Amino acid sequence: MTHSLGRLARRCSTALTTALILTAAGAGLTAAPATAADCTPAQVIANGGFESGTSPWTASSGVVDNSTSQAAHSGSWKAWLDGYGSSHTDTLTQSVTLPAGCTTASLSFWLHVDTAETTTSTAYDKLTAKIGTTTLATYSNLDKAAGYLKKTFDVSGYAGQTVTLSFTGVEDSGQQTSFVLDDLALDVSGGGTTPPPTTDAIRTPAAPAYTVSLTSDASGANWSGHESVGFTNASTAPLTEVYLRLWDNYHGTCPTTPITVSNVTGGTAGPLGVNCTALKVTLPAPLAQGQSGTVGFDLAIAVPSGADRFGHDGAYNFIGNALPVLAIRDAAGWHLDPYTNNGESFYSLAADYAVTLDHPSSLQVPATGTSVDTPGSSGRTVTKATASKVRDFAWAAGPFTKISGSSTAGVALNVYSVSGISSTDAQSMLSTAKSAMDAHAARFGAFPYQEVDTVLDNNFWFGGMEYPGFVLDLVSTTALTHELAHQWWYGIVGDDEYASPWLDESFTDYATDLALGKTGTNCWNSTSWASSAEKLTNSMAYWDAHSNRYSTVVYGYGKCALHDLRRLIGDTAMADLLRTYAQSHWYGVSTTAEFKAAAQAATSTDLTAFWTQHRIEG
């Protein structure tokens, strides 16, 4: 493999942006769509990390590069387009086939843009994102920022076709702009071997019960052991397979992943799909409605570096979404959406967990559920955590400082702090936890679990993250009040967080306002919809492609819409609506259509115009 020496002379600065061009192949290369029964989830880009050089890519001279002037996102190789500081065009292409029968396709890649341009108004150098004739995004030197960002695009419209991925960077004769791509993936999924009848809206596999036993190393960053899950087919359609979601494999480079499943029993494991986050397990025999099965496997977890919802900040490990969980099949088929770092992809049924965590006694291990510690072998402690009817399980491990209290109703409230969090701040957050839990319970119904653990680290880039009975957060009254509202909106009242993120984030931000005494006055003063395609009820596929609008619309406009609904139907009617709606969906799943129907039933005012005005569809 040869590379242009001229690239090593490029000037460097720190900035970032994104782009992509995908053009459909000629009509003669287009495959006819097949039935959904033919789909096996897969990642179809070859050599997406460029560690094998140029093959099978077609690239301009020197684009596939392992120089140190621009770092790769992972490994040593990447694709470096432009960066010459003179009039120049670079291209990078690969023809890929999206298998017939796969109804969902998600393209992702990491992009760093480094520019020496200083203008804040003129786009001199550009990288354009297209699929076929459709422009997905156009980026330029104006989008600069530091480091790599991951971008995800829903390209499901090309399922069953052969397409050419094309990346084209165009640079003018002025200052250099470098577009650096790495770790590309195109995940296809959907369909399934036994798609249920479209009239069968029952969610299955139902009543999951997880039993987990893991042992950690001295640091608490590496865990190994066994997991099993029992389940029942609630659907009238036979269940011939299940899918395990290994969500945290997003944090690795497929196929080198931080979550490893091996020695599967109770079914036959297929290849990993959806960027290594979905594992199909074919059952020995179809399960009829009411019949049960169990799948077991050995599990290894390696927590990567980083103050993330799955990562370690020095000695402190945060282990969210690490346990494989069952995907859901409903009238739409199997839900095998890609991971999103912009929000959440999670959609799971309430389940029972019995988790045993064997760890050094020097480590505190806050976790979902109610925990009991007992002495283990020399210098070790066994934490047994049990949780009933929760949607996920998360824990942390590290030398945290712990303080405790309780809500008015007697729910145990624990605050765990990393070093650097003052005792004053920890006490303040414990007080916030108590007032927030009391406020939310009064509005939506008594908290049904016995314990909530809050883990504080001001290095969290994401602000806060919710899990059942367990939250990660900064020292922030508003953020903690928000994450604890998620115990009801997502935790108790579930939803498909990928398809309908507004159902938990908008409702949670509205609950946060109420708990903090905010009425949403002048909520819409600065509202400006970006386009006719922008809806409050859009999915994460849309928001990942328009990430700068996600928080503004789903959090901001969403809570404003609920404040408007309250003003329209009245405070009492709104309070009754949300409490009754929560009770009727307790441990269940909410949909936009169900909420709209409940809201309409709560008032004699016709809400048709309200839904249209606030762009609430479904």
Coordinates of C-alpha atoms in Angstrom, one line a residue:
M1 CA 0.0 0.0 0.0
T2 CA 1.4 3.4 -0.9
H3 CA 0.4 6.9 0.3
S4 CA 1.3 10.3 -0.9
L5 CA 4.0 12.0 1.1
G6 CA 2.4 15.3 0.3
R7 CA -0.3 14.5 2.8
L8 CA 2.1 14.6 5.7
A9 CA 2.7 18.3 5.1
R10 CA -0.9 19.3 5.6
R11 CA -1.5 21.8 8.3
C12 CA -3.5 20.7 11.3
S13 CA -6.1 22.4 13.5
T14 CA -8.8 21.0 15.7
A15 CA -12.3 21.1 14.2
L16 CA -15.1 18.7 13.2
T17 CA -18.0 18.2 10.9
T18 CA -19.7 15.4 9.0
A19 CA -20.7 14.4 5.5
L20 CA -21.4 11.7 3.1
I21 CA -22.5 10.9 -0.4
L22 CA -24.3 7.7 -1.2
T23 CA -25.4 7.2 -4.8
A24 CA -27.6 4.3 -5.9
A25 CA -26.0 1.9 -8.4
G26 CA -27.4 1.7 -11.9
A27 CA -30.7 0.0 -12.5
G28 CA -29.0 -3.1 -13.6
L29 CA -27.5 -3.6 -10.1
T30 CA -30.7 -3.1 -8.2
A31 CA -31.9 -6.3 -6.5
A32 CA -35.6 -7.0 -6.3
P33 CA -36.9 -6.8 -2.7
A34 CA -37.6 -10.1 -1.0
T35 CA -39.9 -11.0 1.8
A36 CA -39.1 -10.1 5.3
A37 CA -38.6 -13.8 6.1
D38 CA -35.2 -13.8 4.3
C39 CA -33.4 -11.2 6.5
T40 CA -30.4 -12.0 8.6
P41 CA -29.1 -8.9 10.4
A42 CA -25.7 -8.0 9.1
Q43 CA -23.1 -5.3 8.7
V44 CA -22.4 -5.0 5.0
I45 CA -19.5 -2.6 4.6
A46 CA -16.2 -4.4 4.1
N47 CA -13.1 -3.0 5.8
G48 CA -15.0 -0.1 7.3
G49 CA -12.1 0.7 9.6
F50 CA -9.5 0.7 6.7
E51 CA -7.2 -1.5 8.6
S52 CA -6.8 -3.8 5.6
G53 CA -5.8 -0.9 3.3
T54 CA -7.8 0.2 0.3
S55 CA -9.5 -3.0 -0.6
P56 CA -12.4 -3.1 -1.5
W57 CA -12.6 0.7 -1.6
T58 CA -12.0 2.8 -4.7
A59 CA -10.2 6.0 -3.6
S60 CA -8.3 9.0 -4.8
S61 CA -4.5 8.7 -4.4
G62 CA -3.5 8.8 -0.7
V63 CA -7.0 8.9 0.8
V64 CA -6.6 5.7 2.7
D65 CA -3.9 6.7 5.1
N66 CA -2.1 5.6 8.3
S67 CA 0.0 8.8 8.9
T68 CA 0.0 10.3 12.4
S69 CA -0.7 13.8 11.2
Q70 CA -4.4 13.0 11.5
A71 CA -5.3 10.3 14.1
A72 CA -7.6 7.5 13.2
H73 CA -10.8 7.1 15.3
S74 CA -9.6 3.5 16.1
G75 CA -6.7 1.5 14.9
S76 CA -4.1 3.1 12.7
W77 CA -5.8 3.6 9.3
K78 CA -8.5 6.0 8.2
A79 CA -9.7 7.8 5.0
W80 CA -8.4 11.4 4.8
L81 CA -10.1 13.5 2.1
D82 CA -8.7 16.9 1.1
G83 CA -6.5 18.9 3.5
Y84 CA -4.1 20.3 0.8
G85 CA -4.9 24.0 1.0
S86 CA -5.4 24.2 -2.7
S87 CA -8.1 23.4 -5.2
H88 CA -8.7 19.7 -4.8
T89 CA -11.4 17.0 -4.9
D90 CA -11.1 13.5 -3.2
T91 CA -13.4 10.6 -3.5
L92 CA -13.9 7.3 -1.7
T93 CA -16.5 4.7 -2.9
Q94 CA -17.5 1.1 -2.2
S95 CA -20.4 -0.9 -3.7
V96 CA -22.4 -2.7 -1.1
T97 CA -25.4 -5.0 -1.2
L98 CA -28.2 -4.6 1.3
P99 CA -29.7 -8.1 1.6
A100 CA -33.2 -8.6 0.3
G101 CA -35.8 -9.1 3.0
C102 CA -34.1 -6.7 5.4
T103 CA -36.5 -3.8 6.1
T104 CA -34.2 -1.6 8.2
A105 CA -30.8 -0.2 7.1
S106 CA -28.7 2.2 9.2
L107 CA -25.5 3.8 7.9
S108 CA -23.0 5.2 10.5
F109 CA -19.5 6.6 10.4
W110 CA -17.1 8.7 12.5
L111 CA -15.9 12.0 11.0
H112 CA -13.3 14.5 12.1
V113 CA -13.0 17.8 10.2
D114 CA -9.8 19.8 10.8
T115 CA -9.7 23.2 9.2
A116 CA -7.4 26.2 9.0
E117 CA -10.2 28.4 7.7
T118 CA -11.1 31.3 10.1
T119 CA -14.3 32.6 8.5
T120 CA -17.5 32.2 10.4
S121 CA -19.8 32.9 7.4
T122 CA -18.4 31.3 4.2
A123 CA -18.4 27.6 3.4
Y124 CA -15.2 27.3 1.3
D125 CA -14.7 23.5 1.6
K126 CA -17.5 21.0 1.5
L127 CA -18.4 17.4 1.9
T128 CA -22.0 16.5 0.9
A129 CA -24.0 13.5 2.0
K130 CA -26.4 11.8 -0.4
I131 CA -28.1 8.6 -1.0
G132 CA -29.1 8.2 -4.6
T133 CA -30.3 11.7 -5.6
T134 CA -31.3 12.6 -2.0
T135 CA -29.0 14.8 0.0
L136 CA -28.7 13.7 3.6
A137 CA -26.5 16.5 4.8
T138 CA -24.0 19.1 3.5
Y139 CA -21.2 20.1 5.8
S140 CA -18.3 22.6 5.5
N141 CA -15.5 24.3 7.3
L142 CA -18.2 26.2 9.2
D143 CA -19.2 23.1 11.1
K144 CA -15.8 22.8 12.8
A145 CA -15.4 21.4 16.3
A146 CA -12.8 19.3 18.0
G147 CA -12.6 15.5 17.7
Y148 CA -14.6 12.8 15.9
L149 CA -18.4 12.7 16.0
K150 CA -20.5 9.7 15.0
K151 CA -23.3 10.3 12.5
T152 CA -26.1 7.9 11.8
F153 CA -28.5 7.9 8.8
D154 CA -31.6 5.8 8.2
V155 CA -31.2 4.4 4.7
S156 CA -33.9 1.8 4.9
G157 CA -35.3 3.0 1.6
Y158 CA -32.4 1.1 -0.1
A159 CA -33.1 -2.2 1.6
G160 CA -32.8 -5.1 -0.9
Q161 CA -30.6 -3.1 -3.3
T162 CA -27.0 -2.8 -4.3
V163 CA -25.7 0.8 -3.8
T164 CA -22.5 2.6 -4.0
L165 CA -21.3 4.5 -1.0
S166 CA -19.5 7.6 -2.2
F167 CA -17.7 10.2 -0.1
T168 CA -16.7 13.3 -2.0
G169 CA -14.7 16.2 -0.5
V170 CA -14.2 19.5 -2.5
E171 CA -11.6 22.0 -1.3
D172 CA -11.0 25.4 -2.8
S173 CA -7.6 27.2 -3.2
G174 CA -7.5 28.8 0.2
Q175 CA -6.8 27.4 3.7
Q176 CA -6.9 23.6 4.1
T177 CA -9.9 21.6 5.4
S178 CA -9.4 17.9 6.1
F179 CA -12.3 15.5 6.2
V180 CA -11.3 12.3 8.1
L181 CA -13.5 9.3 8.0
D182 CA -13.2 6.0 10.0
D183 CA -15.2 3.1 11.3
L184 CA -18.0 3.0 8.7
A185 CA -20.9 0.5 9.2
L186 CA -24.1 -0.2 7.3
D187 CA -26.3 -2.4 9.5
V188 CA -29.3 -4.1 8.0
S189 CA -32.0 -5.8 10.0
G190 CA -35.8 -6.2 10.2
G191 CA -38.0 -8.9 8.8
G192 CA -37.3 -12.1 10.6
T193 CA -37.9 -15.8 9.9
T194 CA -41.5 -15.7 11.2
P195 CA -43.0 -12.2 11.0
P196 CA -46.2 -12.1 13.0
P197 CA -49.5 -11.2 11.5
T198 CA -49.9 -7.5 11.2
T199 CA -53.1 -7.7 13.3
D200 CA -51.1 -9.2 16.2
A201 CA -50.0 -6.2 18.3
I202 CA -49.0 -8.4 21.3
R203 CA -45.4 -7.7 22.5
T204 CA -43.3 -10.8 22.9
P205 CA -41.3 -12.5 24.3
A206 CA -43.1 -11.6 27.5
A207 CA -42.4 -11.9 31.2
P208 CA -38.6 -12.0 30.9
A209 CA -36.8 -13.2 34.0
Y210 CA -33.0 -12.6 34.1
T211 CA -30.6 -14.4 36.4
V212 CA -27.0 -13.1 36.3
S213 CA -23.8 -14.0 38.2
L214 CA -20.7 -12.0 37.5
T215 CA -17.3 -11.7 39.1
S216 CA -15.1 -8.6 38.6
D217 CA -11.3 -8.1 38.5
A218 CA -9.6 -5.9 41.0
S219 CA -10.5 -2.6 39.2
G220 CA -14.2 -3.4 38.6
A221 CA -13.7 -2.7 34.9
N222 CA -13.8 -6.4 33.8
W223 CA -16.6 -8.8 34.6
S224 CA -17.3 -12.4 33.6
G225 CA -19.8 -15.0 34.4
H226 CA -23.2 -16.3 33.3
E227 CA -26.6 -14.9 32.3
S228 CA -29.8 -16.7 31.6
V229 CA -33.3 -15.4 30.7
G230 CA -36.6 -17.2 30.8
F231 CA -39.5 -15.9 28.7
T232 CA -42.9 -16.8 27.4
N233 CA -44.4 -16.3 24.0
A234 CA -47.5 -14.1 24.5
S235 CA -48.3 -13.9 20.8
T236 CA -50.6 -16.0 18.7
A237 CA -47.8 -16.3 16.2
P238 CA -45.2 -19.0 16.9
L239 CA -41.9 -17.8 18.3
T240 CA -39.0 -19.5 16.5
E241 CA -36.2 -17.2 17.6
V242 CA -35.3 -14.5 20.0
Y243 CA -32.8 -11.6 19.7
L244 CA -30.4 -10.5 22.4
R245 CA -29.5 -6.8 22.3
L246 CA -25.8 -6.3 23.2
W247 CA -26.2 -2.5 23.3
D248 CA -22.7 -1.6 24.5
N249 CA -21.0 -3.2 21.6
Y250 CA -21.6 0.2 20.0
H251 CA -18.7 1.3 22.1
G252 CA -16.3 -1.0 20.3
T253 CA -15.3 -1.5 16.7
C254 CA -17.3 -4.6 15.4
P255 CA -16.2 -7.4 15.6
T256 CA -13.9 -6.4 18.5
T257 CA -16.5 -5.7 21.1
P258 CA -16.6 -5.0 24.9
I259 CA -19.6 -7.4 25.4
T260 CA -18.9 -11.0 24.6
V261 CA -21.5 -13.8 24.6
S262 CA -20.4 -17.4 24.2
N263 CA -21.5 -21.0 24.9
V264 CA -25.2 -20.2 24.2
T265 CA -27.7 -22.8 25.5
G266 CA -31.4 -23.1 24.8
G267 CA -31.0 -22.2 21.2
T268 CA -28.5 -21.8 18.3
A269 CA -26.7 -18.5 18.1
G270 CA -26.3 -16.8 14.7
P271 CA -23.8 -14.1 13.7
L272 CA -23.9 -10.7 15.4
G273 CA -25.7 -8.0 13.5
V274 CA -26.7 -4.3 13.7
N275 CA -23.1 -3.3 14.3
C276 CA -22.6 -6.3 16.7
T277 CA -25.5 -5.1 18.9
A278 CA -28.0 -7.9 18.0
L279 CA -27.6 -11.6 18.4
K280 CA -30.2 -13.9 16.9
V281 CA -30.8 -17.2 18.8
T282 CA -32.9 -19.8 17.0
L283 CA -35.0 -21.8 19.4
P284 CA -34.9 -25.6 19.2
A285 CA -38.6 -25.7 18.4
P286 CA -41.3 -23.0 17.8
L287 CA -43.0 -21.8 21.0
A288 CA -46.7 -21.6 20.7
Q289 CA -48.7 -19.0 22.6
G290 CA -48.3 -19.5 26.3
Q291 CA -45.2 -21.7 26.0
S292 CA -41.9 -20.8 27.6
G293 CA -38.2 -21.1 26.9
T294 CA -34.9 -20.2 28.5
V295 CA -31.6 -19.0 26.8
G296 CA -28.4 -19.0 28.7
F297 CA -24.8 -17.9 27.9
D298 CA -21.4 -17.0 29.3
L299 CA -20.9 -13.3 29.5
A300 CA -17.8 -11.1 29.5
I301 CA -17.8 -7.3 30.0
A302 CA -14.8 -5.0 29.4
V303 CA -15.6 -1.4 30.4
P304 CA -13.9 1.1 28.1
S305 CA -12.2 4.3 29.2
G306 CA -14.4 7.4 29.4
A307 CA -16.9 9.1 31.7
D308 CA -19.8 7.6 29.8
R309 CA -23.0 5.7 30.6
F310 CA -20.8 2.7 29.8
G311 CA -17.2 3.6 30.6
H312 CA -14.8 4.3 33.4
D313 CA -13.5 7.6 34.7
G314 CA -10.3 6.6 36.3
A315 CA -11.1 4.2 39.1
Y316 CA -14.9 4.7 38.7
N317 CA -16.8 2.3 36.4
F318 CA -20.3 3.1 35.0
I319 CA -22.0 0.0 33.6
G320 CA -25.2 0.9 31.9
N321 CA -26.8 -1.3 29.2
A322 CA -24.1 -3.9 29.6
L323 CA -26.4 -6.9 30.3
P324 CA -27.8 -8.4 27.1
V325 CA -31.6 -8.0 27.0
L326 CA -34.4 -9.5 24.8
A327 CA -35.6 -7.5 21.8
I328 CA -39.3 -7.1 21.3
R329 CA -41.4 -8.5 18.5
D330 CA -44.8 -6.9 17.9
A331 CA -47.0 -6.1 14.9
A332 CA -44.1 -4.3 13.2
G333 CA -41.9 -7.3 13.5
W334 CA -38.6 -7.5 15.5
H335 CA -37.3 -4.2 16.8
L336 CA -33.6 -4.2 15.9
D337 CA -32.9 -0.5 15.8
P338 CA -29.3 0.8 15.9
Y339 CA -27.7 2.2 19.0
T340 CA -27.9 6.0 19.2
N341 CA -25.5 8.1 21.3
N342 CA -27.7 11.1 20.8
G343 CA -30.5 9.8 22.9
E344 CA -31.8 6.3 23.6
S345 CA -32.6 3.3 21.4
F346 CA -34.0 1.1 24.1
Y347 CA -37.4 -0.7 24.0
S348 CA -37.9 -3.5 26.5
L349 CA -40.6 -5.0 28.5
A350 CA -40.8 -5.0 32.3
A351 CA -38.7 -7.9 33.6
D352 CA -37.5 -9.5 36.8
Y353 CA -33.7 -9.4 37.6
A354 CA -31.7 -11.5 40.1
V355 CA -28.1 -10.3 39.8
T356 CA -25.1 -11.4 41.8
L357 CA -22.0 -9.2 41.6
D358 CA -18.8 -10.6 43.2
H359 CA -16.2 -7.8 43.6
P360 CA -13.4 -6.5 45.8
S361 CA -14.6 -5.1 49.1
S362 CA -12.8 -1.9 48.4
L363 CA -15.4 -1.1 45.7
Q364 CA -18.8 0.3 46.3
V365 CA -21.3 -1.3 43.8
P366 CA -24.6 0.7 43.5
A367 CA -27.1 -1.1 41.3
T368 CA -30.6 -1.3 40.1
G369 CA -33.0 -2.9 42.6
T370 CA -32.6 -3.7 46.3
S371 CA -29.0 -4.7 47.2
V372 CA -27.8 -6.9 50.0
D373 CA -24.0 -7.3 50.6
T374 CA -22.5 -10.4 52.1
P375 CA -18.8 -11.4 52.7
G376 CA -17.2 -13.3 49.8
S377 CA -13.8 -14.9 49.6
S378 CA -10.9 -13.1 51.1
G379 CA -11.1 -9.4 50.5
R380 CA -14.2 -9.6 48.4
T381 CA -17.9 -8.8 48.8
V382 CA -20.9 -10.4 47.1
T383 CA -23.7 -7.9 46.2
K384 CA -27.0 -9.5 45.4
A385 CA -29.4 -7.1 43.7
T386 CA -33.0 -8.1 43.0
A387 CA -35.5 -6.0 41.0
S388 CA -39.0 -6.8 39.9
K389 CA -40.7 -5.4 36.9
V390 CA -37.9 -3.2 35.6
R391 CA -36.9 -2.6 32.0
D392 CA -33.1 -2.8 32.4
F393 CA -30.4 -3.3 35.0
A394 CA -27.3 -1.0 35.5
W395 CA -24.6 -0.7 38.1
A396 CA -21.4 1.0 39.0
A397 CA -18.2 0.0 40.7
G398 CA -15.5 2.2 42.4
P399 CA -14.3 3.7 45.6
F400 CA -17.3 6.0 45.8
T401 CA -18.3 8.1 48.9
K402 CA -21.8 7.2 49.9
I403 CA -24.5 9.1 51.8
S404 CA -28.1 8.0 52.4
G405 CA -31.5 9.2 53.2
S406 CA -35.1 8.4 52.3
S407 CA -38.2 9.9 50.6
T408 CA -41.2 10.8 52.6
A409 CA -42.8 7.4 51.5
G410 CA -39.7 5.5 52.8
V411 CA -37.9 4.8 49.5
A412 CA -34.2 4.5 50.3
L413 CA -32.1 7.2 48.6
N414 CA -28.4 6.8 48.2
V415 CA -25.9 9.2 46.7
Y416 CA -22.5 7.9 45.5
S417 CA -19.9 10.5 44.6
V418 CA -16.6 10.2 42.8
S419 CA -13.6 12.1 44.3
G420 CA -13.8 15.8 43.7
I421 CA -17.5 16.0 44.6
S422 CA -17.8 18.0 47.8
S423 CA -19.8 16.7 50.7
T424 CA -21.9 19.9 50.4
D425 CA -22.8 19.1 46.8
A426 CA -23.5 15.5 47.7
Q427 CA -25.9 16.5 50.5
S428 CA -27.6 19.0 48.1
M429 CA -28.2 16.3 45.6
L430 CA -29.6 14.0 48.3
S431 CA -32.0 16.8 49.2
T432 CA -32.9 17.2 45.5
A433 CA -33.5 13.5 45.2
K434 CA -35.9 13.5 48.1
S435 CA -37.9 16.5 46.9
A436 CA -38.0 15.2 43.3
M437 CA -39.1 11.7 44.3
D438 CA -41.8 13.1 46.6
A439 CA -43.1 15.5 43.8
H440 CA -43.1 12.9 41.1
A441 CA -44.8 10.3 43.2
A442 CA -47.5 12.8 44.3
R443 CA -48.3 13.5 40.6
F444 CA -48.0 10.2 38.9
G445 CA -48.4 7.5 41.6
A446 CA -46.3 6.0 44.4
F447 CA -42.9 4.8 43.5
P448 CA -43.2 1.0 43.4
Y449 CA -39.6 0.1 44.2
Q450 CA -37.6 0.3 47.5
E451 CA -34.4 2.0 46.5
V452 CA -32.8 4.6 44.2
D453 CA -29.1 5.1 43.7
T454 CA -27.7 8.3 42.3
V455 CA -24.1 8.3 41.1
L456 CA -22.4 11.7 40.7
D457 CA -19.5 12.6 38.4
N458 CA -19.1 16.1 37.0
N459 CA -17.1 14.6 34.1
F460 CA -20.2 13.1 32.5
W461 CA -20.4 14.6 28.9
F462 CA -24.0 13.6 28.6
G463 CA -25.4 15.3 31.7
G464 CA -27.4 12.5 33.2
M465 CA -28.7 9.1 32.3
E466 CA -31.6 7.1 33.8
Y467 CA -31.9 3.4 34.6
P468 CA -34.5 1.7 36.9
G469 CA -33.6 2.7 40.4
F470 CA -30.2 4.0 39.3
V471 CA -29.1 7.3 37.7
L472 CA -25.9 8.8 36.6
D473 CA -25.8 12.6 36.9
L474 CA -23.8 15.8 37.2
V475 CA -24.2 18.0 40.3
S476 CA -27.3 19.7 39.0
T477 CA -30.7 20.2 40.6
T478 CA -32.5 20.4 37.3
A479 CA -30.7 17.4 35.8
L480 CA -31.3 15.1 38.8
T481 CA -34.9 16.1 39.0
H482 CA -35.2 15.2 35.3
E483 CA -33.5 11.8 35.6
L484 CA -35.6 10.9 38.6
A485 CA -38.8 11.8 36.6
H486 CA -37.6 9.1 34.1
Q487 CA -38.3 6.6 36.8
W488 CA -41.9 7.1 35.8
W489 CA -41.6 8.1 32.2
Y490 CA -39.6 5.3 30.6
G491 CA -39.2 3.2 33.7
I492 CA -42.7 2.5 35.0
V493 CA -44.5 3.8 31.9
G494 CA -42.4 2.4 29.1
D495 CA -42.1 3.4 25.4
D496 CA -40.1 2.6 22.3
E497 CA -37.4 5.2 22.9
Y498 CA -36.0 4.9 19.4
A499 CA -39.4 5.3 17.6
S500 CA -41.0 7.8 20.0
P501 CA -38.4 9.6 22.1
W502 CA -40.8 12.4 22.9
L503 CA -42.9 10.0 25.0
D504 CA -40.2 9.9 27.7
E505 CA -38.1 13.0 27.2
S506 CA -40.9 15.5 26.7
F507 CA -43.0 14.1 29.5
T508 CA -40.0 14.0 31.8
D509 CA -39.0 17.6 31.1
Y510 CA -42.6 18.6 31.7
A511 CA -42.6 16.7 35.0
T512 CA -39.3 18.4 35.9
D513 CA -40.8 21.9 35.3
L514 CA -43.7 21.0 37.5
A515 CA -41.5 19.7 40.3
L516 CA -39.4 22.9 40.2
G517 CA -42.4 25.2 40.1
K518 CA -42.1 26.2 36.5
T519 CA -45.3 26.9 34.5
G520 CA -43.9 27.1 31.0
T521 CA -44.9 30.8 30.6
N522 CA -43.7 32.2 27.3
C523 CA -42.6 28.7 26.4
W524 CA -43.0 29.3 22.7
N525 CA -41.4 32.7 22.4
S526 CA -38.4 31.5 20.5
T527 CA -40.0 28.6 18.6
S528 CA -39.0 28.1 15.0
W529 CA -39.5 24.8 13.3
A530 CA -36.6 24.0 11.0
S531 CA -38.6 22.4 8.2
S532 CA -41.9 20.8 7.4
A533 CA -40.4 17.4 8.1
E534 CA -39.6 18.3 11.7
K535 CA -42.2 16.8 14.0
L536 CA -42.3 16.5 17.8
T537 CA -43.0 12.8 17.3
N538 CA -40.1 12.0 14.9
S539 CA -37.9 9.0 15.6
M540 CA -34.2 8.9 16.6
A541 CA -33.4 8.0 13.0
Y542 CA -34.5 11.6 12.1
W543 CA -32.9 13.2 15.2
D544 CA -29.6 11.4 14.5
A545 CA -29.6 13.0 11.1
H546 CA -30.5 16.4 12.6
S547 CA -28.7 16.1 15.9
N548 CA -28.5 19.9 16.5
R549 CA -32.3 20.0 16.7
Y550 CA -32.9 17.0 19.0
S551 CA -32.8 18.7 22.4
T552 CA -34.5 21.9 21.2
V553 CA -37.5 20.0 19.8
V554 CA -37.9 16.9 21.9
Y555 CA -37.1 18.4 25.2
G556 CA -38.0 22.1 24.7
Y557 CA -40.9 22.1 22.3
G558 CA -42.1 18.8 23.8
K559 CA -42.6 20.1 27.3
C560 CA -44.0 23.4 25.9
A561 CA -46.7 21.3 24.1
L562 CA -47.7 19.6 27.3
H563 CA -47.8 23.0 29.1
D564 CA -50.1 24.2 26.3
L565 CA -52.3 21.1 26.7
R566 CA -52.6 21.8 30.4
R567 CA -53.6 25.4 29.7
L568 CA -56.1 24.2 27.1
I569 CA -57.9 21.5 29.2
G570 CA -57.2 23.0 32.6
D571 CA -54.8 22.2 35.4
T572 CA -57.0 19.7 37.2
A573 CA -57.9 17.8 34.0
M574 CA -54.2 17.6 33.0
A575 CA -53.1 16.4 36.4
D576 CA -55.9 13.7 36.3
L577 CA -55.0 12.8 32.8
L578 CA -51.3 12.1 33.5
R579 CA -51.9 10.3 36.7
T580 CA -54.7 8.1 35.2
Y581 CA -52.6 7.5 32.1
A582 CA -49.6 6.4 34.1
Q583 CA -51.8 4.1 36.2
S584 CA -53.3 2.5 33.1
H585 CA -49.9 1.9 31.6
W586 CA -48.1 0.9 34.8
Y587 CA -45.3 -1.5 33.8
G588 CA -46.7 -1.3 30.3
V589 CA -45.8 0.5 27.1
S590 CA -47.2 3.9 26.0
T591 CA -47.7 4.9 22.4
T592 CA -48.5 8.3 20.9
A593 CA -51.8 7.1 19.6
E594 CA -52.8 5.9 23.1
F595 CA -51.8 9.2 24.7
K596 CA -53.7 11.2 22.2
A597 CA -56.8 9.1 22.7
A598 CA -56.5 9.5 26.5
A599 CA -56.1 13.2 26.2
Q600 CA -59.1 13.6 24.0
A601 CA -61.2 11.5 26.4
A602 CA -60.2 13.9 29.2
T603 CA -61.8 17.0 27.6
S604 CA -64.8 18.0 25.6
T605 CA -62.6 20.3 23.5
D606 CA -61.7 18.9 20.1
L607 CA -57.9 18.4 20.1
T608 CA -57.5 17.8 16.4
A609 CA -56.1 21.3 15.8
F610 CA -53.9 21.1 18.9
W611 CA -52.1 17.9 17.6
T612 CA -51.6 19.6 14.2
Q613 CA -50.3 22.8 15.6
H614 CA -47.8 21.0 17.8
R615 CA -46.8 18.5 15.2
I616 CA -47.8 15.5 17.2
E617 CA -48.5 12.6 14.8
G618 CA -49.3 9.0 15.4

